[in-house]
Each structure stands twice: as C-alpha cells, then as structure tokens.
Amino acid sequence: MRGALAALALGAGLAAGGVAGAQEEFTDNRTMVPYFTLEELQSTFKSVGIASVQGQVGADGPAYLQAADPSSNLVFVAEPMACYDGRCVGLMLSAQFRGDLVTPEAVRQYDLGQPFIKAVMVAENTALIGRYEIADFGIPRGNIRASVANFLAIAAYFPEFARSSQTTASNELPANRLKGSSDVQSAALTTASIARSETAVPHARVESAVAGLPELANEF
C-alpha cells in the first residue's frame, strides 16, 4: 500500500502548483464542511497536492485515509472519529516515526515543545504524532487545509529534532516551528497563516488512533 501511495504522490505532483502562501487561489476556504467524510477529506487533500487512498480496518471497522505529502515525503493517516449515523465530527491526523533515534526522552521533549500536537511512544523506537480536530458545528474548508499544513510542518520536523537531541543539550523547538510560518511554504500548502486549534489531544486518543491501522512508519 505504501508503494501505491508513493506512485499516487508522484502522479499527483503539486496539484496546486507552487501554491505556498497563495491563499487567494482557493475561493472555497470559507465554505462550511458540516462534518468529516473520507470523500470530503480526499477532495481537500487533492486540492493541495496530497495523494491519498481509502482503507478500512476489517469488514466493519473504522475507515481512514492513507496519505502521502509529496513535498515532505511524509506518510500519514487521516481518520474520521466521533461518528454518528455516518457523520463524523472529529478528525485524527497521525504519523508514525521509527528509528534508533526515537527514544522516550526525545519524544517527551518534542511533545513538551509545542502545544497543538501530541507525541507518544507506541512501541520500541516508534513514536506516534497526532493532531485532533473537531467540527461539532461544521468547519470551514480552509481550516482543514490550515490544520493539515500545521500538522505536516511540525510532524515532518520530528526526525531533525530527534537527531539534534542526540548532540545538543537543548531540545527546545525553534519558534518558527511552533508558529509554522516558514514550514507551511515547505509543505507546499495554501495557507498564508496557520490557524491552530485549541483542542487538547489526550494521550489515549492518540494511542488509540494506531490500533488496527496498517503500519505506515516513516523510517529515518
């Protein structure tokens, strides 16, 4: 499946074509999305050049998207949650990272360094980084783009942070990583400024996001 995602990412390219900071290119940013669906997410992802394929845990398990960002080569999962009658008002974005440098201390320091994404250890040398969004009364489509941009910018920085934590005494995230200003451009997404949710992401919710999902660890 990861090979299929890589092929999709190459085929999709940057659908928005050098769209960093080009917020005005999207006339639907203020269009309200009533709840999260795979189709809506897949369409929104495609608009910013992110390839995705649908999957499901078992015959009756939760559905999700496996996605690949061609700018950062980050593979991640988008899983609608808190669903009632097919209408989901929660969205978990998560990415796994695996490598010898993924240590409990590095993950703990990374988690403490920024407030909008939760990082936890889920196995030896494996971390899960997650961001949870809510749409109890709908969410503007532009906010979905902004949240994904913020998630990708901070999550994609984790390998660099883990490496630097082995050689430096300080594990603090640089300020621009927190704000996501320069990283949105590197993620090739269309958000001039990052809108960040105040929603906390409980550890249990992040850890449950990986249960039953295919292994899509970003190795480094």
PDB file of C-alpha atoms in Angstrom:
ATOM      1  CA  MET A   1       0.000   0.000   0.000  1.00  0.00           C
ATOM      2  CA  ARG A   2       2.876   2.363   0.722  1.00  0.00           C
ATOM      3  CA  GLY A   3       4.174   1.763  -2.798  1.00  0.00           C
ATOM      4  CA  ALA A   4       0.785   2.699  -4.171  1.00  0.00           C
ATOM      5  CA  LEU A   5       0.861   5.902  -2.147  1.00  0.00           C
ATOM      6  CA  ALA A   6       4.287   6.774  -3.494  1.00  0.00           C
ATOM      7  CA  ALA A   7       3.033   6.276  -7.042  1.00  0.00           C
ATOM      8  CA  LEU A   8      -0.009   8.383  -6.329  1.00  0.00           C
ATOM      9  CA  ALA A   9       2.107  11.147  -4.892  1.00  0.00           C
ATOM     10  CA  LEU A  10       4.301  11.230  -7.995  1.00  0.00           C
ATOM     11  CA  GLY A  11       1.233  11.252 -10.211  1.00  0.00           C
ATOM     12  CA  ALA A  12      -0.464  13.980  -8.261  1.00  0.00           C
ATOM     13  CA  GLY A  13       2.593  16.194  -8.122  1.00  0.00           C
ATOM     14  CA  LEU A  14       1.784  19.583  -6.711  1.00  0.00           C
ATOM     15  CA  ALA A  15      -1.789  19.955  -7.901  1.00  0.00           C
ATOM     16  CA  ALA A  16      -1.861  23.490  -6.604  1.00  0.00           C
ATOM     17  CA  GLY A  17       1.359  24.304  -8.444  1.00  0.00           C
ATOM     18  CA  GLY A  18       3.633  26.339  -6.196  1.00  0.00           C
ATOM     19  CA  VAL A  19       0.776  27.365  -4.007  1.00  0.00           C
ATOM     20  CA  ALA A  20       2.710  28.327  -0.870  1.00  0.00           C
ATOM     21  CA  GLY A  21       1.068  31.399   0.574  1.00  0.00           C
ATOM     22  CA  ALA A  22      -1.428  31.619  -2.288  1.00  0.00           C
ATOM     23  CA  GLN A  23      -4.488  31.670  -0.103  1.00  0.00           C
ATOM     24  CA  GLU A  24      -6.445  33.618  -2.696  1.00  0.00           C
ATOM     25  CA  GLU A  25      -6.277  30.695  -5.137  1.00  0.00           C
ATOM     26  CA  PHE A  26      -8.911  28.887  -3.106  1.00  0.00           C
ATOM     27  CA  THR A  27     -12.292  30.544  -3.287  1.00  0.00           C
ATOM     28  CA  ASP A  28     -13.888  27.877  -1.080  1.00  0.00           C
ATOM     29  CA  ASN A  29     -11.804  28.433   2.062  1.00  0.00           C
ATOM     30  CA  ARG A  30     -14.819  29.842   3.896  1.00  0.00           C
ATOM     31  CA  THR A  31     -17.180  27.146   2.636  1.00  0.00           C
ATOM     32  CA  MET A  32     -18.518  25.251   5.642  1.00  0.00           C
ATOM     33  CA  VAL A  33     -17.992  21.494   5.737  1.00  0.00           C
ATOM     34  CA  PRO A  34     -20.758  20.094   8.001  1.00  0.00           C
ATOM     35  CA  TYR A  35     -18.771  17.039   9.117  1.00  0.00           C
ATOM     36  CA  PHE A  36     -15.772  14.956   8.137  1.00  0.00           C
ATOM     37  CA  THR A  37     -16.140  12.308   5.444  1.00  0.00           C
ATOM     38  CA  LEU A  38     -13.456  10.412   3.532  1.00  0.00           C
ATOM     39  CA  GLU A  39     -14.702  11.890   0.273  1.00  0.00           C
ATOM     40  CA  GLU A  40     -14.522  15.456   1.569  1.00  0.00           C
ATOM     41  CA  LEU A  41     -11.074  14.922   3.046  1.00  0.00           C
ATOM     42  CA  GLN A  42      -9.790  13.236  -0.094  1.00  0.00           C
ATOM     43  CA  SER A  43     -11.032  16.134  -2.233  1.00  0.00           C
ATOM     44  CA  THR A  44      -9.491  18.726   0.089  1.00  0.00           C
ATOM     45  CA  PHE A  45      -6.187  16.838   0.235  1.00  0.00           C
ATOM     46  CA  LYS A  46      -6.102  16.592  -3.566  1.00  0.00           C
ATOM     47  CA  SER A  47      -6.573  20.359  -3.866  1.00  0.00           C
ATOM     48  CA  VAL A  48      -3.231  20.910  -2.121  1.00  0.00           C
ATOM     49  CA  GLY A  49      -1.332  18.136  -3.875  1.00  0.00           C
ATOM     50  CA  ILE A  50      -1.638  15.398  -1.260  1.00  0.00           C
ATOM     51  CA  ALA A  51      -2.305  11.907  -2.633  1.00  0.00           C
ATOM     52  CA  SER A  52      -4.491   9.563  -0.585  1.00  0.00           C
ATOM     53  CA  VAL A  53      -6.181   6.184  -0.763  1.00  0.00           C
ATOM     54  CA  GLN A  54      -9.073   4.890   1.309  1.00  0.00           C
ATOM     55  CA  GLY A  55      -8.777   1.975   3.688  1.00  0.00           C
ATOM     56  CA  GLN A  56     -10.787   0.229   6.377  1.00  0.00           C
ATOM     57  CA  VAL A  57      -9.940  -1.794   9.462  1.00  0.00           C
ATOM     58  CA  GLY A  58     -11.575  -5.163   8.834  1.00  0.00           C
ATOM     59  CA  ALA A  59     -15.031  -5.558   7.350  1.00  0.00           C
ATOM     60  CA  ASP A  60     -16.834  -3.375   9.858  1.00  0.00           C
ATOM     61  CA  GLY A  61     -14.024  -1.329  11.363  1.00  0.00           C
ATOM     62  CA  PRO A  62     -13.318   2.384  11.056  1.00  0.00           C
ATOM     63  CA  ALA A  63     -12.491   3.858   7.665  1.00  0.00           C
ATOM     64  CA  TYR A  64      -9.471   6.091   7.109  1.00  0.00           C
ATOM     65  CA  LEU A  65      -7.247   7.688   4.502  1.00  0.00           C
ATOM     66  CA  GLN A  66      -3.617   6.769   3.974  1.00  0.00           C
ATOM     67  CA  ALA A  67      -1.978   9.888   2.595  1.00  0.00           C
ATOM     68  CA  ALA A  68       1.401  11.000   1.276  1.00  0.00           C
ATOM     69  CA  ASP A  69       2.676  14.569   1.113  1.00  0.00           C
ATOM     70  CA  PRO A  70       4.953  14.870  -1.967  1.00  0.00           C
ATOM     71  CA  SER A  71       6.744  17.901  -0.520  1.00  0.00           C
ATOM     72  CA  SER A  72       7.991  16.332   2.706  1.00  0.00           C
ATOM     73  CA  ASN A  73       7.610  12.639   1.706  1.00  0.00           C
ATOM     74  CA  LEU A  74       5.671  12.230   4.935  1.00  0.00           C
ATOM     75  CA  VAL A  75       3.199   9.345   5.079  1.00  0.00           C
ATOM     76  CA  PHE A  76       0.281   9.872   7.459  1.00  0.00           C
ATOM     77  CA  VAL A  77      -3.232   8.705   8.295  1.00  0.00           C
ATOM     78  CA  ALA A  78      -6.445  10.735   8.474  1.00  0.00           C
ATOM     79  CA  GLU A  79      -9.206   9.004  10.428  1.00  0.00           C
ATOM     80  CA  PRO A  80     -12.680  10.499  10.952  1.00  0.00           C
ATOM     81  CA  MET A  81     -13.794   9.895  14.540  1.00  0.00           C
ATOM     82  CA  ALA A  82     -16.755  10.602  16.849  1.00  0.00           C
ATOM     83  CA  CYS A  83     -19.173   9.368  14.206  1.00  0.00           C
ATOM     84  CA  TYR A  84     -22.958   9.217  14.484  1.00  0.00           C
ATOM     85  CA  ASP A  85     -25.041   7.874  11.608  1.00  0.00           C
ATOM     86  CA  GLY A  86     -22.080   8.288   9.294  1.00  0.00           C
ATOM     87  CA  ARG A  87     -21.492  11.886  10.336  1.00  0.00           C
ATOM     88  CA  CYS A  88     -18.096  12.348  11.955  1.00  0.00           C
ATOM     89  CA  VAL A  89     -17.312  15.460  13.962  1.00  0.00           C
ATOM     90  CA  GLY A  90     -13.747  14.506  14.892  1.00  0.00           C
ATOM     91  CA  LEU A  91     -10.640  14.006  12.781  1.00  0.00           C
ATOM     92  CA  MET A  92      -7.376  12.397  13.870  1.00  0.00           C
ATOM     93  CA  LEU A  93      -4.267  13.149  11.820  1.00  0.00           C
ATOM     94  CA  SER A  94      -1.391  10.879  12.789  1.00  0.00           C
ATOM     95  CA  ALA A  95       2.047   9.855  11.590  1.00  0.00           C
ATOM     96  CA  GLN A  96       4.353   7.143  12.895  1.00  0.00           C
ATOM     97  CA  PHE A  97       8.122   7.510  13.052  1.00  0.00           C
ATOM     98  CA  ARG A  98      10.554   4.665  13.629  1.00  0.00           C
ATOM     99  CA  GLY A  99      14.309   4.631  14.069  1.00  0.00           C
ATOM    100  CA  ASP A 100      17.121   4.167  16.565  1.00  0.00           C
ATOM    101  CA  LEU A 101      16.936   7.858  17.478  1.00  0.00           C
ATOM    102  CA  VAL A 102      13.273   7.601  18.520  1.00  0.00           C
ATOM    103  CA  THR A 103      13.753   7.461  22.270  1.00  0.00           C
ATOM    104  CA  PRO A 104      11.297   8.148  25.107  1.00  0.00           C
ATOM    105  CA  GLU A 105      13.258  11.249  26.134  1.00  0.00           C
ATOM    106  CA  ALA A 106      13.337  12.687  22.611  1.00  0.00           C
ATOM    107  CA  VAL A 107       9.592  12.103  22.230  1.00  0.00           C
ATOM    108  CA  ARG A 108       8.875  13.611  25.646  1.00  0.00           C
ATOM    109  CA  GLN A 109      10.890  16.740  24.892  1.00  0.00           C
ATOM    110  CA  TYR A 110       9.298  17.081  21.464  1.00  0.00           C
ATOM    111  CA  ASP A 111       5.841  16.721  22.999  1.00  0.00           C
ATOM    112  CA  LEU A 112       6.596  19.419  25.573  1.00  0.00           C
ATOM    113  CA  GLY A 113       7.943  21.785  22.921  1.00  0.00           C
ATOM    114  CA  GLN A 114       4.659  22.583  21.193  1.00  0.00           C
ATOM    115  CA  PRO A 115       1.040  22.666  22.357  1.00  0.00           C
ATOM    116  CA  PHE A 116      -1.044  21.635  19.376  1.00  0.00           C
ATOM    117  CA  ILE A 117       0.313  18.204  18.506  1.00  0.00           C
ATOM    118  CA  LYS A 118       0.702  15.242  20.857  1.00  0.00           C
ATOM    119  CA  ALA A 119       3.657  12.856  20.591  1.00  0.00           C
ATOM    120  CA  VAL A 120       3.751   9.475  22.355  1.00  0.00           C
ATOM    121  CA  MET A 121       5.790   6.284  22.227  1.00  0.00           C
ATOM    122  CA  VAL A 122       3.737   3.365  20.885  1.00  0.00           C
ATOM    123  CA  ALA A 123       6.473   0.727  20.627  1.00  0.00           C
ATOM    124  CA  GLU A 124      10.228   0.418  20.970  1.00  0.00           C
ATOM    125  CA  ASN A 125      11.874   3.044  18.762  1.00  0.00           C
ATOM    126  CA  THR A 126       8.448   4.022  17.391  1.00  0.00           C
ATOM    127  CA  ALA A 127       6.572   7.254  18.042  1.00  0.00           C
ATOM    128  CA  LEU A 128       3.123   8.423  17.036  1.00  0.00           C
ATOM    129  CA  ILE A 129       2.476  12.101  16.440  1.00  0.00           C
ATOM    130  CA  GLY A 130      -1.154  13.170  16.283  1.00  0.00           C
ATOM    131  CA  ARG A 131      -3.405  16.193  15.958  1.00  0.00           C
ATOM    132  CA  TYR A 132      -7.136  16.085  16.685  1.00  0.00           C
ATOM    133  CA  GLU A 133      -9.661  18.411  15.052  1.00  0.00           C
ATOM    134  CA  ILE A 134     -13.321  18.965  15.886  1.00  0.00           C
ATOM    135  CA  ALA A 135     -16.226  20.038  13.698  1.00  0.00           C
ATOM    136  CA  ASP A 136     -19.165  19.864  16.105  1.00  0.00           C
ATOM    137  CA  PHE A 137     -20.908  22.664  14.237  1.00  0.00           C
ATOM    138  CA  GLY A 138     -19.040  22.407  10.966  1.00  0.00           C
ATOM    139  CA  ILE A 139     -15.607  23.644   9.917  1.00  0.00           C
ATOM    140  CA  PRO A 140     -14.503  25.923   7.058  1.00  0.00           C
ATOM    141  CA  ARG A 141     -12.677  24.050   4.318  1.00  0.00           C
ATOM    142  CA  GLY A 142      -9.792  26.489   4.643  1.00  0.00           C
ATOM    143  CA  ASN A 143      -9.396  25.494   8.284  1.00  0.00           C
ATOM    144  CA  ILE A 144      -8.947  21.877   7.229  1.00  0.00           C
ATOM    145  CA  ARG A 145      -6.172  22.961   4.867  1.00  0.00           C
ATOM    146  CA  ALA A 146      -4.587  25.075   7.593  1.00  0.00           C
ATOM    147  CA  SER A 147      -4.736  22.258  10.158  1.00  0.00           C
ATOM    148  CA  VAL A 148      -3.161  19.788   7.752  1.00  0.00           C
ATOM    149  CA  ALA A 149      -0.433  22.313   6.904  1.00  0.00           C
ATOM    150  CA  ASN A 150       0.323  22.823  10.582  1.00  0.00           C
ATOM    151  CA  PHE A 151       0.353  19.092  11.285  1.00  0.00           C
ATOM    152  CA  LEU A 152       2.658  18.296   8.358  1.00  0.00           C
ATOM    153  CA  ALA A 153       5.053  21.141   9.167  1.00  0.00           C
ATOM    154  CA  ILE A 154       5.533  20.121  12.792  1.00  0.00           C
ATOM    155  CA  ALA A 155       5.427  16.348  12.243  1.00  0.00           C
ATOM    156  CA  ALA A 156       7.939  16.495   9.383  1.00  0.00           C
ATOM    157  CA  TYR A 157      10.371  18.243  11.726  1.00  0.00           C
ATOM    158  CA  PHE A 158      10.464  15.343  14.176  1.00  0.00           C
ATOM    159  CA  PRO A 159      13.359  13.408  12.562  1.00  0.00           C
ATOM    160  CA  GLU A 160      15.548  16.534  12.596  1.00  0.00           C
ATOM    161  CA  PHE A 161      14.590  17.184  16.205  1.00  0.00           C
ATOM    162  CA  ALA A 162      15.386  13.607  17.207  1.00  0.00           C
ATOM    163  CA  ARG A 163      18.802  13.817  15.561  1.00  0.00           C
ATOM    164  CA  SER A 164      19.640  17.153  17.156  1.00  0.00           C
ATOM    165  CA  SER A 165      18.527  15.908  20.565  1.00  0.00           C
ATOM    166  CA  GLN A 166      21.396  13.426  20.476  1.00  0.00           C
ATOM    167  CA  THR A 167      24.037  16.120  20.026  1.00  0.00           C
ATOM    168  CA  THR A 168      22.710  19.222  21.774  1.00  0.00           C
ATOM    169  CA  ALA A 169      21.913  19.966  25.370  1.00  0.00           C
ATOM    170  CA  SER A 170      18.727  21.830  24.490  1.00  0.00           C
ATOM    171  CA  ASN A 171      15.724  20.136  22.918  1.00  0.00           C
ATOM    172  CA  GLU A 172      13.552  23.201  22.501  1.00  0.00           C
ATOM    173  CA  LEU A 173      11.675  23.626  19.245  1.00  0.00           C
ATOM    174  CA  PRO A 174      12.626  26.808  17.349  1.00  0.00           C
ATOM    175  CA  ALA A 175       9.928  29.457  17.442  1.00  0.00           C
ATOM    176  CA  ASN A 176       9.209  29.250  13.731  1.00  0.00           C
ATOM    177  CA  ARG A 177       8.437  25.538  14.169  1.00  0.00           C
ATOM    178  CA  LEU A 178       5.779  26.436  16.687  1.00  0.00           C
ATOM    179  CA  LYS A 179       4.203  29.066  14.504  1.00  0.00           C
ATOM    180  CA  GLY A 180       4.528  27.031  11.330  1.00  0.00           C
ATOM    181  CA  SER A 181       5.101  30.206   9.256  1.00  0.00           C
ATOM    182  CA  SER A 182       8.065  29.065   7.164  1.00  0.00           C
ATOM    183  CA  ASP A 183       7.099  25.405   7.277  1.00  0.00           C
ATOM    184  CA  VAL A 184       3.784  25.941   5.526  1.00  0.00           C
ATOM    185  CA  GLN A 185       5.732  27.021   2.489  1.00  0.00           C
ATOM    186  CA  SER A 186       7.959  23.949   2.619  1.00  0.00           C
ATOM    187  CA  ALA A 187       4.855  21.796   2.905  1.00  0.00           C
ATOM    188  CA  ALA A 188       3.538  23.349  -0.330  1.00  0.00           C
ATOM    189  CA  LEU A 189       0.134  24.010   1.165  1.00  0.00           C
ATOM    190  CA  THR A 190      -2.006  27.046   0.557  1.00  0.00           C
ATOM    191  CA  THR A 191      -2.218  28.739   3.925  1.00  0.00           C
ATOM    192  CA  ALA A 192      -0.857  32.247   4.402  1.00  0.00           C
ATOM    193  CA  SER A 193      -1.156  31.867   8.168  1.00  0.00           C
ATOM    194  CA  ILE A 194      -1.694  28.843  10.372  1.00  0.00           C
ATOM    195  CA  ALA A 195      -4.997  28.563  12.202  1.00  0.00           C
ATOM    196  CA  ARG A 196      -4.321  26.332  15.187  1.00  0.00           C
ATOM    197  CA  SER A 197      -6.979  24.531  17.177  1.00  0.00           C
ATOM    198  CA  GLU A 198      -7.118  24.948  20.941  1.00  0.00           C
ATOM    199  CA  THR A 199      -8.325  21.366  21.259  1.00  0.00           C
ATOM    200  CA  ALA A 200      -6.173  19.231  23.523  1.00  0.00           C
ATOM    201  CA  VAL A 201      -5.178  15.792  22.274  1.00  0.00           C
ATOM    202  CA  PRO A 202      -5.366  13.222  25.098  1.00  0.00           C
ATOM    203  CA  HIS A 203      -2.657  10.545  25.082  1.00  0.00           C
ATOM    204  CA  ALA A 204      -5.254   7.778  24.987  1.00  0.00           C
ATOM    205  CA  ARG A 205      -6.873   9.232  21.893  1.00  0.00           C
ATOM    206  CA  VAL A 206      -3.566   9.465  20.053  1.00  0.00           C
ATOM    207  CA  GLU A 207      -2.558   5.953  21.066  1.00  0.00           C
ATOM    208  CA  SER A 208      -5.930   4.529  20.006  1.00  0.00           C
ATOM    209  CA  ALA A 209      -5.505   6.052  16.562  1.00  0.00           C
ATOM    210  CA  VAL A 210      -2.878   3.459  15.689  1.00  0.00           C
ATOM    211  CA  ALA A 211      -4.942   0.460  16.834  1.00  0.00           C
ATOM    212  CA  GLY A 212      -5.769  -1.767  13.886  1.00  0.00           C
ATOM    213  CA  LEU A 213      -4.327   0.571  11.280  1.00  0.00           C
ATOM    214  CA  PRO A 214      -1.705  -0.632   8.787  1.00  0.00           C
ATOM    215  CA  GLU A 215       1.892   0.064   9.692  1.00  0.00           C
ATOM    216  CA  LEU A 216       2.982   3.192   7.867  1.00  0.00           C
ATOM    217  CA  ALA A 217       6.043   4.234   9.838  1.00  0.00           C
ATOM    218  CA  ASN A 218       8.270   6.981   8.470  1.00  0.00           C
ATOM    219  CA  GLU A 219      11.707   5.497   8.998  1.00  0.00           C
ATOM    220  CA  PHE A 220      14.860   7.538   9.446  1.00  0.00           C
TER     221      PHE A 220
END
